[in-house]
Short mmCIF file of C-alpha atoms in Angstrom, two decimals:
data_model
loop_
_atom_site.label_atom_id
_atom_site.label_comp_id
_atom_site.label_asym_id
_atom_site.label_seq_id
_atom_site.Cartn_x
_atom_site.Cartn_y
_atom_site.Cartn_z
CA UNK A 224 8.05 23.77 43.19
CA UNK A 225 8.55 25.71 40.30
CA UNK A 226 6.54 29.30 40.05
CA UNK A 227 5.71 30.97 36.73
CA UNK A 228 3.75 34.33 36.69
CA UNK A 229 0.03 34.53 36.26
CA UNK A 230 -0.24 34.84 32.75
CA UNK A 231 1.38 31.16 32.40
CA UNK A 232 -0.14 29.85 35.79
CA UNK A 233 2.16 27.82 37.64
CA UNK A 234 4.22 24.58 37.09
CA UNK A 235 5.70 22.07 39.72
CA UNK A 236 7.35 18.60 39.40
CA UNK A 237 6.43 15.57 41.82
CA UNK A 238 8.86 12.89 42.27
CA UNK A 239 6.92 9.41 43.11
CA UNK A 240 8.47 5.97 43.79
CA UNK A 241 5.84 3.15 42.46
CA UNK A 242 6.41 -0.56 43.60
CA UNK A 243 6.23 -2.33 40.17
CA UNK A 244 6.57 -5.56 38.95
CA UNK A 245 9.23 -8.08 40.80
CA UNK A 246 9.08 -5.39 43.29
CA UNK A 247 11.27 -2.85 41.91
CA UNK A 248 10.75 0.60 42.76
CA UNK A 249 9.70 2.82 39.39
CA UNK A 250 10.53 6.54 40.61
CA UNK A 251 8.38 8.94 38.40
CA UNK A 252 9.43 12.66 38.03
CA UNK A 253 6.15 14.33 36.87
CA UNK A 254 5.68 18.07 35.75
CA UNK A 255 2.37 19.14 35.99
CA UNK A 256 1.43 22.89 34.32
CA UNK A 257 -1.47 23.96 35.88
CA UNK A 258 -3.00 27.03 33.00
CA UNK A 259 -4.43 30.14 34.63
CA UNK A 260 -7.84 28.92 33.58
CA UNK A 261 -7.15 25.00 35.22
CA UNK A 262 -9.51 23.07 36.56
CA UNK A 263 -11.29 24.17 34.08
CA UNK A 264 -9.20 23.58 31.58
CA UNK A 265 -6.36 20.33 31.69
CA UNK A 266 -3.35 20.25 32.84
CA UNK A 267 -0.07 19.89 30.98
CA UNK A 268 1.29 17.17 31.69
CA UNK A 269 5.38 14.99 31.28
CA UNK A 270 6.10 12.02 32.54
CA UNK A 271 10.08 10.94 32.75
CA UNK A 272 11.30 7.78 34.46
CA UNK A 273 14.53 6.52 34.25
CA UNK A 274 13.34 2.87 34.04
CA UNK A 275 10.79 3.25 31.23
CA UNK A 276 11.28 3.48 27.85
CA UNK A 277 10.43 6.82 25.93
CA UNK A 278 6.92 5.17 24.58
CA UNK A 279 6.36 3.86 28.06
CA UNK A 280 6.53 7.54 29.59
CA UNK A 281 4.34 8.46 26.97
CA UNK A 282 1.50 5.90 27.59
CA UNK A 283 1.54 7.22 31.36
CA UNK A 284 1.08 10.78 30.07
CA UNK A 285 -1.78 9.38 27.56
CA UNK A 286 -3.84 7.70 30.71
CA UNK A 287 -3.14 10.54 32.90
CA UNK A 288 -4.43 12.82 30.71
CA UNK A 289 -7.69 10.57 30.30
CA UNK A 290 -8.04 10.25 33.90
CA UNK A 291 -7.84 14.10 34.15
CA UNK A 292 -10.81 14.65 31.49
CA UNK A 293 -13.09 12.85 34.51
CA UNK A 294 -11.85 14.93 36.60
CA UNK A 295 -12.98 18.71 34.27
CA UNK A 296 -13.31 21.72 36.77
CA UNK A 297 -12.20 19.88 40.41
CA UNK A 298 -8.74 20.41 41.47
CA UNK A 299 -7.55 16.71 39.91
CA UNK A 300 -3.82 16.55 40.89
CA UNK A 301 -3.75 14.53 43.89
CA UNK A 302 -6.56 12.51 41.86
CA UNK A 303 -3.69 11.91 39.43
CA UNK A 304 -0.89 11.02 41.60
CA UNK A 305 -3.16 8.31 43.23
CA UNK A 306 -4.00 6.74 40.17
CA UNK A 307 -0.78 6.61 38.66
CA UNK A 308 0.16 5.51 41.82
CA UNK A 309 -2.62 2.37 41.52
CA UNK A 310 -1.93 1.63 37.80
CA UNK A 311 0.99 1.95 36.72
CA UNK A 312 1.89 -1.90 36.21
CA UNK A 313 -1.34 -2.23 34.06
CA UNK A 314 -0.05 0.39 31.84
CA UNK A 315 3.33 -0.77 31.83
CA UNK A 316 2.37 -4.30 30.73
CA UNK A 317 0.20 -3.16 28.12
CA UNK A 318 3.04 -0.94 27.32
CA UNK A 319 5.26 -3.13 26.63
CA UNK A 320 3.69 -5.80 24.72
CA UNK A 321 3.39 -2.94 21.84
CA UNK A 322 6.96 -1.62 22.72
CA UNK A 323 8.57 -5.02 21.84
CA UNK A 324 6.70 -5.18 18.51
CA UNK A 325 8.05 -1.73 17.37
CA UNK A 326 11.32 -2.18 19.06
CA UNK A 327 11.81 -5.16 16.25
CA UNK A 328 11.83 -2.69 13.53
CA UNK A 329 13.48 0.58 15.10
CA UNK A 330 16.44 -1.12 16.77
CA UNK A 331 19.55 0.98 16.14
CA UNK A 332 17.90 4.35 15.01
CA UNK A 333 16.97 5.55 18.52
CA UNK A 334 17.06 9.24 18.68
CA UNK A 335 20.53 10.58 17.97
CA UNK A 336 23.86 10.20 20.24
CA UNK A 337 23.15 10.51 23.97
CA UNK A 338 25.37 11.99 26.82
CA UNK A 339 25.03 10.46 30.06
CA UNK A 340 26.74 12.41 33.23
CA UNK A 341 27.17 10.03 36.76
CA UNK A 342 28.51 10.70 39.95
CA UNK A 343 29.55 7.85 42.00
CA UNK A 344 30.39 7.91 45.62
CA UNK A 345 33.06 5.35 45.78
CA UNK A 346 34.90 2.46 44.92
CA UNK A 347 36.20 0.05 47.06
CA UNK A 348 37.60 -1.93 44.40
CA UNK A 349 38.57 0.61 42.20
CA UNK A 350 41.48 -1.98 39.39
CA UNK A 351 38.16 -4.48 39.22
CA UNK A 352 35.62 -1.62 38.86
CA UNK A 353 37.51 0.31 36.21
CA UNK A 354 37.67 -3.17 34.65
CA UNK A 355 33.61 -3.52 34.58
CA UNK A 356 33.07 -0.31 33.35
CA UNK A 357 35.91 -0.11 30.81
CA UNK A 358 34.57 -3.22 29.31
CA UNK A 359 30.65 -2.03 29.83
CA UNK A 360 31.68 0.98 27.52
CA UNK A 361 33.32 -1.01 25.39
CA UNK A 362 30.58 -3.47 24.67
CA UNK A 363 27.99 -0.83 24.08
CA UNK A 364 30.65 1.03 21.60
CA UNK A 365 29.93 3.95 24.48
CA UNK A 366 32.71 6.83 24.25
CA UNK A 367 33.76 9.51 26.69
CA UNK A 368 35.90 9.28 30.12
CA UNK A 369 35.93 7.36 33.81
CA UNK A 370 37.45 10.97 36.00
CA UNK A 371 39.09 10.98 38.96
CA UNK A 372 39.44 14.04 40.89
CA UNK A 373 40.15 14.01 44.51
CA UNK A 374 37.47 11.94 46.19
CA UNK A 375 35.47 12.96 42.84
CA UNK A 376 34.18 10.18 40.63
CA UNK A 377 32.54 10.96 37.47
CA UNK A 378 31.83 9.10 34.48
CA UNK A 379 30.78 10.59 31.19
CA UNK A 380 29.71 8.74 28.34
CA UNK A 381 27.94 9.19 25.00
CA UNK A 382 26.78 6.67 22.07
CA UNK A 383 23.51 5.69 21.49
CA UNK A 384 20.48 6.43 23.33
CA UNK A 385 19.33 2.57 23.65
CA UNK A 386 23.07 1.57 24.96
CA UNK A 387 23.14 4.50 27.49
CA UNK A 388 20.08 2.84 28.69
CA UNK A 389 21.59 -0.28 28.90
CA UNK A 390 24.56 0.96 30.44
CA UNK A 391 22.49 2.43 33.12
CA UNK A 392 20.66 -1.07 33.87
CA UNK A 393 24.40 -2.97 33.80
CA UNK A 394 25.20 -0.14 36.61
CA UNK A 395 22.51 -0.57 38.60
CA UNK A 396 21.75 -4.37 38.69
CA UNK A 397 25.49 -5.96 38.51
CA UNK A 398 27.86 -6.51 41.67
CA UNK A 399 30.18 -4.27 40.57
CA UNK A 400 31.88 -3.21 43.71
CA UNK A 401 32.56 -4.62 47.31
CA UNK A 402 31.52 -3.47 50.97
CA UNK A 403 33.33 -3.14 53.69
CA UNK A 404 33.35 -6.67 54.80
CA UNK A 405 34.41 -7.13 51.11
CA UNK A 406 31.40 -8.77 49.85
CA UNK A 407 30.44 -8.05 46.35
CA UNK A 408 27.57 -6.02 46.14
CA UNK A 409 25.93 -3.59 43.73
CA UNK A 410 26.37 0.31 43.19
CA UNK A 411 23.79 2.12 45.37
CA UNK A 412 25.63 5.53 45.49
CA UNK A 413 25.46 6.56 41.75
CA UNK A 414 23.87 9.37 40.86
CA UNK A 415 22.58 10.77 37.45
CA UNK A 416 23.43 14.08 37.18
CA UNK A 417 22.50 14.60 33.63
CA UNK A 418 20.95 12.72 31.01
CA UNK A 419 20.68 14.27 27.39
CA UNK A 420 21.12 14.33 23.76
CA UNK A 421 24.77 15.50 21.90
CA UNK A 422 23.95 19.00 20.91
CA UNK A 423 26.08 20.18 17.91
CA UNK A 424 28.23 22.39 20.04
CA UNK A 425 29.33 19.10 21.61
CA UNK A 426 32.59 17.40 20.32
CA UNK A 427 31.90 13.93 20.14
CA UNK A 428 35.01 11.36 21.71
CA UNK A 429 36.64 9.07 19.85
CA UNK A 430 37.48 6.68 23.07
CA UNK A 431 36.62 5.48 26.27
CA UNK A 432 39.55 6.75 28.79
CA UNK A 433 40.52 6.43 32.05
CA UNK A 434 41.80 9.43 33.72
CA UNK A 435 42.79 11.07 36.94
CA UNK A 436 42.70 15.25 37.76
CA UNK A 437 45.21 16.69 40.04
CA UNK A 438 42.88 19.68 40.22
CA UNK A 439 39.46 20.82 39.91
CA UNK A 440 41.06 22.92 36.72
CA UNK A 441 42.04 20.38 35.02
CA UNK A 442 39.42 18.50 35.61
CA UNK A 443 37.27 21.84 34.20
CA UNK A 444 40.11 21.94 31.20
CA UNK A 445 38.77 17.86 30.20
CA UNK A 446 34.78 19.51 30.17
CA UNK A 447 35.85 23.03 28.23
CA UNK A 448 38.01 20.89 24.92
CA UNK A 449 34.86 19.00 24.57
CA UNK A 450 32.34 21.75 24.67
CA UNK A 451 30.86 20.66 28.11
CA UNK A 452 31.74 23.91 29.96
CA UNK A 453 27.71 24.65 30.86
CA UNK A 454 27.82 20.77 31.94
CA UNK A 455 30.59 20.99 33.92
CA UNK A 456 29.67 24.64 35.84
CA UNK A 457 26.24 23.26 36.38
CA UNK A 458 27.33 19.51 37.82
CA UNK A 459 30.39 19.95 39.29
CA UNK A 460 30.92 22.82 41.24
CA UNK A 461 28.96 21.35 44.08
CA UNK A 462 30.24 17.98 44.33
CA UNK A 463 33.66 20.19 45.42
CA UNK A 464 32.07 21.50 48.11
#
C-alpha cells in the first residue's frame, strides 16, 4: 500500500493474476488513487500488464473507469477488481482485433528505445543458454550485456520497445534451460526487475556482450560507464544479500 497525505487522498497498487485465454495466467498490477472527495468522485486509475500491449492496458483502464461511473458515491474498488477479474478476455479480444489493424501501420515506430533489466536464478546449461540468448538479442537487433557475478545473473538489454516485448515472450515460452534430471524445460525463475524507456542520461550500447564480474564493483563499474548507476543501486544491491 502506498499512503499519500490527505490533501492527495491515498493511492495503493493491487497485483491480480486473471486466467485468460489458453489458460495463461494475465497478472495485472493496478494503481488505484482514491481523491479525498472519492466515492464521490472517481478514482484514478493505471493498468500495467506485462502480457498486454500498451493499447490493451489502456482498454482495461477505459472499461474500468465505465464500470466505476455505476458505481458514483459507494466504495467501488472491490466492485472493480471483480469485474476485471470476470472480463478481462472480452476486453482483450475486442482489444485486439483493433490492435492488429493499427499495429499494420505503426510497426517499427513504437515509443523510443527501451531498457529491459532481468534477474535470472540459474542456468543449468549455461554454453547452450548463452547461445539462446546471444542469438535472441541478436535477432531482435537488442544491445546491452548477459552479467555474471558470483551466483548473480543479470541481463540488460535495450532496442526497441516491440522487440523487448518479444524478447520477453521468447524468455518465457521457449525451453531454454534444463532441470535437474536434465530435461529441457522453460525459464520459471526470471525476474523483471525493471522495465523502461532510454532516458537521455543513458549511453546507449553498441553490442550485445557476454561478460563475467569478479566483484560486485566491477560489476557496479559496467552500470556507472553507461549511466545506469540509479539502476544498478536500486536493483542490485539486494540480490547480494
Amino acid at each position: 500500500f502506498l499512503y499519500f497525505p490527505e490533501t492527495h487522498g491515498i493511492s495503493f497498487r493491487i497485483q491480480i493474476s486473471v486466467k485468460e485465454l489458453l489458460d495463461k495466467d494475465i497478472l495485472l498490477k493496478l494503481l488505484f488513487h482514491l481523491p479525498v472527495s472519492y466515492p464521490s468522485t472517481l478514482p484514478d486509475i493505471s493498468v500495467n500488464s506485462d502480457q498486454l500491449t500498451r493499447a490493451q492496458c489502456l482498454d482495461v483502464k477505459e472499461k474500468l473507469l465505465e464500470q466505476a461511473k455505476k458505481h458514483l458515491s459507494q466504495p467501488m474498488v472491490h466492485d472493480l477488481i471483480l469485474w476485471v477479474q470476470q472480463h478481462l478476455e472480452g476486453v482483450i479480444k475486442q482489444s485486439v482485433t483493433v490492435c492488429n489493424e493499427k499495429n499494420t501501420l505503426s510497426k517499427g515506430t513504437e515509443d523510443g528505445i527501451w531498457m529491459l533489466l532481468l534477474h535470472l536464478d540459474h542456468m543449468r546449461a549455461k554454453a547452450k543458454y548463452v547461445k539462446t540468448v546471444e542469438k535472441w538479442a541478436s535477432n531482435l537487433r537488442l544491445t546491452g550485456r548477459l552479467m555474471f557475478m558470483g551466483k548473480i545473473i543479470l541481463i540488460l538489454l535495450q532496442g526497441d520497445r516491440s522487440s523487448i516485448k518479444e524478447y520477453l515472450i521468447l524468455q518465457k515460452t521457449s525451453k531454454v534451460d534444463v532441470d535437474s534430471s536434465g530435461k529441457k524445460c522453460k525459464e520459471k525463475m526470471m525476474r523483471i526487475l525493471c522495465e523502461t524507456e532510454v532516458q537521455s542520461q543513458h549511453k546507449r550500447f553498441q553490442t550485445f556482450e557476454v561478460k563475467e564480474y569478479s566483484t560486485p564493483e566491477e560489476l557496479q563499474k559496467e552500470f556507472e560507464t553507461a549511466g545506469l548507476t540509479t539502476l544498478f543501486s536500486e536493483f542490485v544491491p539486494p540480490l547480494l544479500k
